Amino acid sequence: MAWRGWARRGWGCGQAWAPLLGGRSCEELSAALASPRLLGRRFNLFVQQKCGFRKAPRKVEPRRSDTGTSGEAYKRSSLIPPVEETVFYPSPYPIRTLIKPLFFTVGFTGCAFGSAAIWQYESLKSRVQSYFDGLKADWLDSIRPQKEGDFRKEINKWWNNLSDGQRTVTGIIAANVIVFCLWRVPSLQRTMIRYFTSNPASKVLCAPMLLSTFSHFSLFHMAANMYVLWSFSSSIVNILGQEQFMAVYLSAGVISNFVSYVCKVATGRYGPSLGASGAIMTVLAAVCTKIPEGRLAIIFLPMVTFTAGNALKAIIAVDTAGLVLGWRFFDHAAHLGGALFGIWYITYGHELIWKNREPLVKIWHEMRTSGPKKGGGSN
């Protein structure tokens, strides 16, 4: 009312506020307080400014996680933590917010594949030694008295019966379970929202792109993702190998989150995202692209089977429709980013990236084998 009153009467006091001045208008108050010889033009302007209502300075308030329809959608979803009280700070220049995540995506992907190449080199180098160590351990077990009901023995037996892929993803699943438990600690809620949910309107942009890949707020969400990862683990590790799979998985999590960032900035629909769905979509798309004739089934409907190629087409179609129509329950942009990265890597990326790792491995080999030169007398 005060601002509308000012807008109607200029710099005057407005009729709605007349009782506060004893029923007098600004002109009458000026005449009563000022002497006749000072009722000049400048003094009238001075009194009018004192009586009027000045425009309050405009405050730039931080933006909260989507308001209105989108905010209600996030609040209703059981997959997203309650963030209605979380404050985000969208940049006045949205495109600039993508520069740092872009460099982080490129740098992290390069480091992931470089580390995987070195890891593979070290694994091959120690394989012979591990073989002899295994023979020694088997011989010791044969002469050592066995304990009945030994829990450690049962764990080792279970571990040895797992495939290479299942052993590889066991660590990933354990990390997701730990982060899920951390979400249940009330004192860690702010830290978890800041570092374990990805949002281009947050102050922390880069670290959540990786950490949110291991973050699940809903038990059903985590169980579904980990089940799919476990189911495809043997196939993807047989295709790529343990080291290359880890590089692809971690890179896929960052790349899918970057695609989500781009979509959110382009549409202006800011909001938190979390989960391993983007990285798992890369695994699923890679297997379906490599083995399109493989038969898949739904866990609750095992009698219904379909080819892997058709399953991939259906998933991409659903996520594309969700992105175009603005469905907010899932992060469809991250799903599409992960799926497209999986298809691209199997089709082109393996040849462009992994097949060209020899120079890096050669440099690492020279660093490992070259020691201090012996002797060294003067020439």
Short mmCIF file of C-alpha atoms in Angstrom, two decimals:
data_model
loop_
_atom_site.label_atom_id
_atom_site.label_comp_id
_atom_site.label_asym_id
_atom_site.label_seq_id
_atom_site.Cartn_x
_atom_site.Cartn_y
_atom_site.Cartn_z
CA MET A 1 0.00 0.00 0.00
CA ALA A 2 2.82 2.40 0.76
CA TRP A 3 4.46 1.88 -2.62
CA ARG A 4 1.15 2.16 -4.48
CA GLY A 5 0.31 5.34 -2.57
CA TRP A 6 3.65 6.86 -3.59
CA ALA A 7 3.08 5.93 -7.19
CA ARG A 8 -0.27 7.72 -7.30
CA ARG A 9 0.66 10.96 -5.60
CA GLY A 10 4.25 11.41 -6.74
CA TRP A 11 6.41 12.46 -3.78
CA GLY A 12 3.39 13.32 -1.66
CA CYS A 13 2.18 11.48 1.37
CA GLY A 14 -0.79 9.61 -0.11
CA GLN A 15 -4.30 9.61 1.28
CA ALA A 16 -3.95 6.32 3.04
CA TRP A 17 -1.27 7.76 5.32
CA ALA A 18 -2.98 11.05 6.12
CA PRO A 19 -4.04 10.00 9.65
CA LEU A 20 -0.41 9.58 10.62
CA LEU A 21 0.10 13.29 9.91
CA GLY A 22 -2.86 14.48 11.91
CA GLY A 23 -5.22 14.55 8.93
CA ARG A 24 -3.05 17.07 7.06
CA SER A 25 -1.66 16.78 3.62
CA CYS A 26 1.97 17.48 2.82
CA GLU A 27 1.17 20.96 1.47
CA GLU A 28 -0.68 21.92 4.70
CA LEU A 29 2.11 20.54 6.84
CA SER A 30 4.66 22.56 4.90
CA ALA A 31 2.69 25.74 5.33
CA ALA A 32 2.29 25.15 9.07
CA LEU A 33 5.95 24.40 9.79
CA ALA A 34 7.76 26.78 7.48
CA SER A 35 7.91 30.60 7.58
CA PRO A 36 6.30 32.47 4.66
CA ARG A 37 9.60 33.81 3.30
CA LEU A 38 11.08 30.30 3.10
CA LEU A 39 8.20 28.87 1.10
CA GLY A 40 10.20 29.02 -2.04
CA ARG A 41 10.49 26.45 -4.69
CA ARG A 42 13.53 24.71 -3.24
CA PHE A 43 12.09 24.51 0.28
CA ASN A 44 8.79 23.05 -0.98
CA LEU A 45 10.76 20.38 -2.82
CA PHE A 46 12.74 19.67 0.35
CA VAL A 47 9.60 19.24 2.47
CA GLN A 48 7.96 17.08 -0.16
CA GLN A 49 10.90 14.75 -0.21
CA LYS A 50 10.84 14.44 3.57
CA CYS A 51 7.13 13.71 3.58
CA GLY A 52 7.21 11.28 0.72
CA PHE A 53 8.14 7.63 0.72
CA ARG A 54 11.50 6.83 -0.72
CA LYS A 55 11.94 3.79 -2.91
CA ALA A 56 13.65 1.07 -0.93
CA PRO A 57 16.90 -0.22 -2.42
CA ARG A 58 16.38 -3.37 -4.37
CA LYS A 59 17.94 -6.40 -2.73
CA VAL A 60 19.26 -9.28 -4.73
CA GLU A 61 18.03 -12.31 -2.91
CA PRO A 62 19.53 -15.76 -3.44
CA ARG A 63 17.37 -18.15 -5.31
CA ARG A 64 15.94 -21.16 -3.55
CA SER A 65 15.59 -24.54 -5.16
CA ASP A 66 12.88 -24.21 -7.79
CA THR A 67 9.71 -22.51 -6.60
CA GLY A 68 6.20 -23.13 -7.72
CA THR A 69 5.46 -26.17 -9.81
CA SER A 70 9.01 -27.40 -10.17
CA GLY A 71 9.75 -26.94 -6.48
CA GLU A 72 6.67 -28.94 -5.57
CA ALA A 73 7.78 -31.64 -7.97
CA TYR A 74 11.11 -31.96 -6.23
CA LYS A 75 9.46 -31.92 -2.85
CA ARG A 76 7.05 -34.70 -3.80
CA SER A 77 9.75 -36.94 -5.22
CA SER A 78 11.08 -39.45 -2.73
CA LEU A 79 14.29 -39.75 -4.74
CA ILE A 80 15.44 -36.21 -3.88
CA PRO A 81 16.27 -34.99 -0.36
CA PRO A 82 14.04 -32.23 1.09
CA VAL A 83 15.63 -29.04 -0.22
CA GLU A 84 12.82 -26.52 0.16
CA GLU A 85 14.95 -24.62 2.68
CA THR A 86 18.18 -24.88 0.71
CA VAL A 87 19.44 -21.65 -0.80
CA PHE A 88 21.09 -21.62 -4.21
CA TYR A 89 22.88 -18.78 -5.95
CA PRO A 90 22.29 -18.80 -9.71
CA SER A 91 24.74 -16.66 -11.63
CA PRO A 92 23.46 -13.54 -13.44
CA TYR A 93 25.41 -14.89 -16.44
CA PRO A 94 24.31 -18.54 -16.63
CA ILE A 95 26.61 -19.52 -19.48
CA ARG A 96 29.66 -18.61 -17.41
CA THR A 97 28.69 -21.17 -14.78
CA LEU A 98 29.42 -23.91 -17.32
CA ILE A 99 33.04 -22.92 -17.94
CA LYS A 100 34.48 -24.42 -14.76
CA PRO A 101 32.42 -27.65 -15.00
CA LEU A 102 33.53 -28.02 -18.63
CA PHE A 103 37.22 -27.84 -17.74
CA PHE A 104 36.64 -30.17 -14.80
CA THR A 105 34.89 -32.70 -17.04
CA VAL A 106 37.67 -32.71 -19.61
CA GLY A 107 40.44 -32.79 -17.00
CA PHE A 108 38.86 -35.47 -14.86
CA THR A 109 38.13 -37.70 -17.87
CA GLY A 110 41.74 -37.44 -19.02
CA CYS A 111 43.06 -38.21 -15.54
CA ALA A 112 40.68 -41.16 -15.18
CA PHE A 113 41.84 -42.83 -18.39
CA GLY A 114 45.48 -42.01 -17.70
CA SER A 115 45.25 -43.53 -14.23
CA ALA A 116 43.50 -46.59 -15.66
CA ALA A 117 46.31 -47.12 -18.18
CA ILE A 118 48.93 -46.95 -15.41
CA TRP A 119 46.82 -49.22 -13.22
CA GLN A 120 46.66 -51.81 -16.00
CA TYR A 121 50.43 -51.63 -16.45
CA GLU A 122 51.00 -52.24 -12.75
CA SER A 123 48.49 -55.09 -12.73
CA LEU A 124 50.21 -56.86 -15.61
CA LYS A 125 53.60 -56.37 -13.99
CA SER A 126 52.52 -57.92 -10.71
CA ARG A 127 50.46 -60.74 -12.19
CA VAL A 128 53.34 -63.22 -12.25
CA GLN A 129 54.27 -62.47 -8.66
CA SER A 130 50.64 -62.82 -7.64
CA TYR A 131 50.51 -66.20 -9.35
CA PHE A 132 53.41 -67.55 -7.30
CA ASP A 133 51.97 -66.00 -4.15
CA GLY A 134 48.74 -67.81 -4.86
CA LEU A 135 50.52 -71.13 -5.21
CA LYS A 136 52.27 -70.54 -1.91
CA ALA A 137 49.00 -69.65 -0.19
CA ASP A 138 47.32 -72.80 -1.53
CA TRP A 139 50.21 -74.93 -0.25
CA LEU A 140 50.01 -73.34 3.21
CA ASP A 141 46.25 -73.90 3.33
CA SER A 142 46.78 -77.57 2.49
CA ILE A 143 49.10 -78.15 5.44
CA ARG A 144 47.39 -75.79 7.88
CA PRO A 145 44.69 -77.33 10.06
CA GLN A 146 41.27 -76.18 8.87
CA LYS A 147 38.76 -74.68 11.28
CA GLU A 148 35.15 -75.65 10.95
CA GLY A 149 32.75 -72.75 10.55
CA ASP A 150 35.53 -70.25 9.90
CA PHE A 151 33.75 -67.03 8.90
CA ARG A 152 36.79 -65.64 7.10
CA LYS A 153 37.07 -68.80 5.04
CA GLU A 154 33.46 -68.48 3.96
CA ILE A 155 34.01 -64.88 2.93
CA ASN A 156 37.07 -65.84 0.90
CA LYS A 157 35.15 -68.64 -0.75
CA TRP A 158 32.31 -66.28 -1.65
CA TRP A 159 34.76 -63.71 -3.00
CA ASN A 160 36.61 -66.26 -5.13
CA ASN A 161 33.34 -67.44 -6.66
CA LEU A 162 32.52 -63.94 -7.93
CA SER A 163 33.30 -62.94 -11.49
CA ASP A 164 35.84 -60.20 -12.23
CA GLY A 165 33.04 -57.78 -12.96
CA GLN A 166 31.21 -58.52 -9.73
CA ARG A 167 34.39 -58.04 -7.74
CA THR A 168 34.97 -54.72 -9.47
CA VAL A 169 31.53 -53.27 -8.74
CA THR A 170 31.51 -54.52 -5.14
CA GLY A 171 33.59 -51.50 -4.12
CA ILE A 172 31.24 -49.16 -6.00
CA ILE A 173 28.21 -50.66 -4.27
CA ALA A 174 29.90 -50.39 -0.88
CA ALA A 175 30.64 -46.69 -1.50
CA ASN A 176 26.99 -46.07 -2.41
CA VAL A 177 25.81 -47.81 0.76
CA ILE A 178 28.14 -45.70 2.91
CA VAL A 179 26.91 -42.46 1.35
CA PHE A 180 23.31 -43.61 1.74
CA CYS A 181 23.93 -44.10 5.47
CA LEU A 182 25.47 -40.62 5.71
CA TRP A 183 22.20 -39.15 4.42
CA ARG A 184 20.57 -40.49 7.60
CA VAL A 185 22.76 -38.35 9.87
CA PRO A 186 20.81 -35.11 10.57
CA SER A 187 23.91 -33.04 11.31
CA LEU A 188 25.33 -33.83 7.86
CA GLN A 189 22.30 -32.77 5.83
CA ARG A 190 23.71 -29.43 4.69
CA THR A 191 27.06 -30.94 3.80
CA MET A 192 25.40 -33.75 1.88
CA ILE A 193 23.18 -31.37 -0.07
CA ARG A 194 26.12 -29.14 -0.94
CA TYR A 195 28.63 -31.81 -1.99
CA PHE A 196 26.53 -34.88 -2.87
CA THR A 197 23.85 -33.25 -5.05
CA SER A 198 24.72 -31.64 -8.37
CA ASN A 199 23.12 -28.29 -9.17
CA PRO A 200 24.46 -25.51 -11.44
CA ALA A 201 22.92 -22.94 -9.05
CA SER A 202 25.01 -24.15 -6.13
CA LYS A 203 28.21 -22.50 -4.96
CA VAL A 204 30.07 -25.82 -5.30
CA LEU A 205 29.97 -26.96 -8.92
CA CYS A 206 32.74 -29.45 -9.67
CA ALA A 207 33.05 -31.85 -6.73
CA PRO A 208 29.32 -32.78 -6.74
CA MET A 209 29.61 -33.84 -10.38
CA LEU A 210 31.59 -36.86 -9.16
CA LEU A 211 30.32 -37.32 -5.59
CA SER A 212 26.64 -37.28 -6.57
CA THR A 213 27.31 -40.39 -8.68
CA PHE A 214 27.66 -42.32 -5.41
CA SER A 215 24.77 -40.56 -3.66
CA HIS A 216 21.22 -41.90 -3.18
CA PHE A 217 18.61 -40.54 -0.81
CA SER A 218 15.99 -43.22 -1.47
CA LEU A 219 16.60 -46.88 -0.64
CA PHE A 220 14.55 -47.99 -3.65
CA HIS A 221 16.57 -45.69 -5.93
CA MET A 222 19.86 -47.11 -4.70
CA ALA A 223 18.66 -50.72 -4.79
CA ALA A 224 17.41 -50.41 -8.37
CA ASN A 225 20.61 -48.77 -9.62
CA MET A 226 22.91 -51.22 -7.85
CA TYR A 227 20.90 -54.19 -9.11
CA VAL A 228 21.29 -53.03 -12.72
CA LEU A 229 24.99 -52.38 -12.16
CA TRP A 230 25.48 -55.83 -10.63
CA SER A 231 23.56 -57.48 -13.48
CA PHE A 232 25.67 -55.86 -16.22
CA SER A 233 28.99 -55.95 -14.35
CA SER A 234 30.26 -59.23 -15.79
CA SER A 235 29.42 -58.24 -19.37
CA ILE A 236 30.93 -54.77 -19.25
CA VAL A 237 34.14 -55.91 -17.55
CA ASN A 238 34.54 -58.72 -20.09
CA ILE A 239 34.20 -56.13 -22.85
CA LEU A 240 36.42 -53.39 -21.43
CA GLY A 241 38.49 -54.95 -18.69
CA GLN A 242 38.58 -53.90 -15.05
CA GLU A 243 40.76 -50.79 -15.44
CA GLN A 244 39.07 -49.41 -18.52
CA PHE A 245 35.63 -50.03 -17.01
CA MET A 246 36.47 -47.94 -13.92
CA ALA A 247 37.69 -45.09 -16.11
CA VAL A 248 34.53 -45.23 -18.22
CA TYR A 249 32.23 -45.46 -15.18
CA LEU A 250 33.73 -42.51 -13.31
CA SER A 251 33.99 -40.40 -16.45
CA ALA A 252 30.39 -41.23 -17.33
CA GLY A 253 29.20 -39.94 -13.97
CA VAL A 254 30.91 -36.58 -14.52
CA ILE A 255 29.90 -36.30 -18.18
CA SER A 256 26.23 -37.10 -17.51
CA ASN A 257 26.16 -34.46 -14.76
CA PHE A 258 27.68 -31.91 -17.12
CA VAL A 259 24.95 -32.63 -19.67
CA SER A 260 22.43 -32.13 -16.85
CA TYR A 261 24.08 -28.78 -16.03
CA VAL A 262 23.78 -27.64 -19.64
CA CYS A 263 20.11 -28.58 -19.78
CA LYS A 264 19.28 -26.86 -16.49
CA VAL A 265 21.07 -23.67 -17.50
CA ALA A 266 19.42 -23.67 -20.94
CA THR A 267 15.91 -24.13 -19.52
CA GLY A 268 16.40 -22.15 -16.28
CA ARG A 269 15.04 -25.08 -14.25
CA TYR A 270 17.55 -25.32 -11.44
CA GLY A 271 17.32 -28.11 -8.95
CA PRO A 272 19.44 -30.79 -7.26
CA SER A 273 20.19 -34.15 -8.85
CA LEU A 274 21.82 -37.23 -7.42
CA GLY A 275 22.25 -40.92 -8.17
CA ALA A 276 24.31 -43.28 -10.29
CA SER A 277 21.74 -43.47 -13.08
CA GLY A 278 23.83 -41.49 -15.56
CA ALA A 279 26.89 -43.72 -15.14
CA ILE A 280 24.77 -46.88 -15.15
CA MET A 281 23.09 -45.73 -18.36
CA THR A 282 26.55 -45.62 -19.90
CA VAL A 283 27.19 -49.22 -18.81
CA LEU A 284 23.81 -50.36 -20.10
CA ALA A 285 24.22 -48.51 -23.42
CA ALA A 286 27.74 -49.86 -23.92
CA VAL A 287 26.64 -53.48 -23.40
CA CYS A 288 23.54 -53.09 -25.56
CA THR A 289 25.60 -51.48 -28.33
CA LYS A 290 28.26 -54.19 -28.22
CA ILE A 291 25.78 -57.07 -27.92
CA PRO A 292 22.55 -55.81 -29.53
CA GLU A 293 21.13 -59.33 -29.97
CA GLY A 294 21.49 -60.24 -26.30
CA ARG A 295 18.28 -61.15 -24.50
CA LEU A 296 17.15 -59.12 -21.51
CA ALA A 297 14.25 -59.54 -19.10
CA ILE A 298 12.49 -57.54 -16.41
CA ILE A 299 13.15 -58.63 -12.84
CA PHE A 300 9.47 -58.93 -11.90
CA LEU A 301 8.43 -60.32 -15.32
CA PRO A 302 11.10 -62.86 -16.24
CA MET A 303 8.84 -64.40 -18.87
CA VAL A 304 8.93 -61.17 -20.92
CA THR A 305 12.18 -60.98 -22.90
CA PHE A 306 13.46 -58.56 -25.53
CA THR A 307 16.69 -57.79 -27.30
CA ALA A 308 19.28 -55.43 -25.84
CA GLY A 309 19.12 -53.21 -28.93
CA ASN A 310 15.36 -52.71 -28.59
CA ALA A 311 15.70 -52.05 -24.87
CA LEU A 312 18.26 -49.31 -25.53
CA LYS A 313 16.04 -47.68 -28.16
CA ALA A 314 13.07 -47.70 -25.78
CA ILE A 315 15.08 -46.17 -22.92
CA ILE A 316 16.45 -43.40 -25.14
CA ALA A 317 12.95 -42.69 -26.48
CA VAL A 318 11.47 -42.42 -22.97
CA ASP A 319 14.24 -40.12 -21.73
CA THR A 320 13.97 -37.96 -24.84
CA ALA A 321 10.24 -37.58 -24.31
CA GLY A 322 10.80 -36.75 -20.66
CA LEU A 323 13.35 -34.09 -21.56
CA VAL A 324 11.15 -32.50 -24.22
CA LEU A 325 7.96 -32.61 -22.17
CA GLY A 326 9.67 -31.38 -19.01
CA TRP A 327 9.11 -34.39 -16.77
CA ARG A 328 10.78 -33.69 -13.44
CA PHE A 329 10.77 -36.98 -11.54
CA PHE A 330 14.04 -38.17 -13.14
CA ASP A 331 16.99 -36.25 -14.52
CA HIS A 332 16.38 -37.27 -18.13
CA ALA A 333 19.20 -35.08 -19.41
CA ALA A 334 21.73 -37.00 -17.30
CA HIS A 335 20.26 -40.30 -18.51
CA LEU A 336 20.56 -39.26 -22.14
CA GLY A 337 24.07 -37.93 -21.60
CA GLY A 338 25.17 -41.21 -20.06
CA ALA A 339 23.53 -43.33 -22.76
CA LEU A 340 25.02 -41.30 -25.61
CA PHE A 341 28.46 -41.43 -24.02
CA GLY A 342 28.20 -45.23 -23.74
CA ILE A 343 27.21 -45.57 -27.39
CA TRP A 344 29.96 -43.20 -28.51
CA TYR A 345 32.66 -44.88 -26.47
CA ILE A 346 31.93 -48.38 -27.78
CA THR A 347 31.68 -47.08 -31.35
CA TYR A 348 34.56 -44.58 -31.44
CA GLY A 349 35.97 -43.81 -28.00
CA HIS A 350 37.73 -47.11 -27.43
CA GLU A 351 39.77 -46.63 -30.61
CA LEU A 352 40.42 -42.93 -30.00
CA ILE A 353 41.31 -43.06 -26.31
CA TRP A 354 42.25 -46.50 -25.05
CA LYS A 355 44.12 -47.66 -28.13
CA ASN A 356 46.33 -44.56 -27.94
CA ARG A 357 47.52 -45.03 -24.36
CA GLU A 358 50.91 -46.48 -25.34
CA PRO A 359 52.87 -43.18 -25.15
CA LEU A 360 51.72 -42.61 -21.57
CA VAL A 361 52.47 -46.21 -20.57
CA LYS A 362 55.91 -45.95 -22.17
CA ILE A 363 56.70 -42.81 -20.19
CA TRP A 364 55.55 -44.51 -16.99
CA HIS A 365 57.62 -47.59 -17.79
CA GLU A 366 60.73 -45.49 -18.29
CA MET A 367 60.10 -43.69 -15.01
CA ARG A 368 59.75 -47.02 -13.18
CA THR A 369 62.74 -48.78 -14.75
CA SER A 370 65.22 -45.90 -14.95
CA GLY A 371 67.14 -45.72 -11.67
CA PRO A 372 70.18 -43.73 -10.57
CA LYS A 373 73.15 -44.42 -12.81
CA LYS A 374 75.95 -46.41 -11.23
CA GLY A 375 79.57 -45.23 -11.28
CA GLY A 376 79.66 -41.71 -12.54
CA GLY A 377 83.34 -40.82 -12.66
CA SER A 378 84.59 -37.75 -14.44
CA ASN A 379 85.04 -37.99 -18.19
#
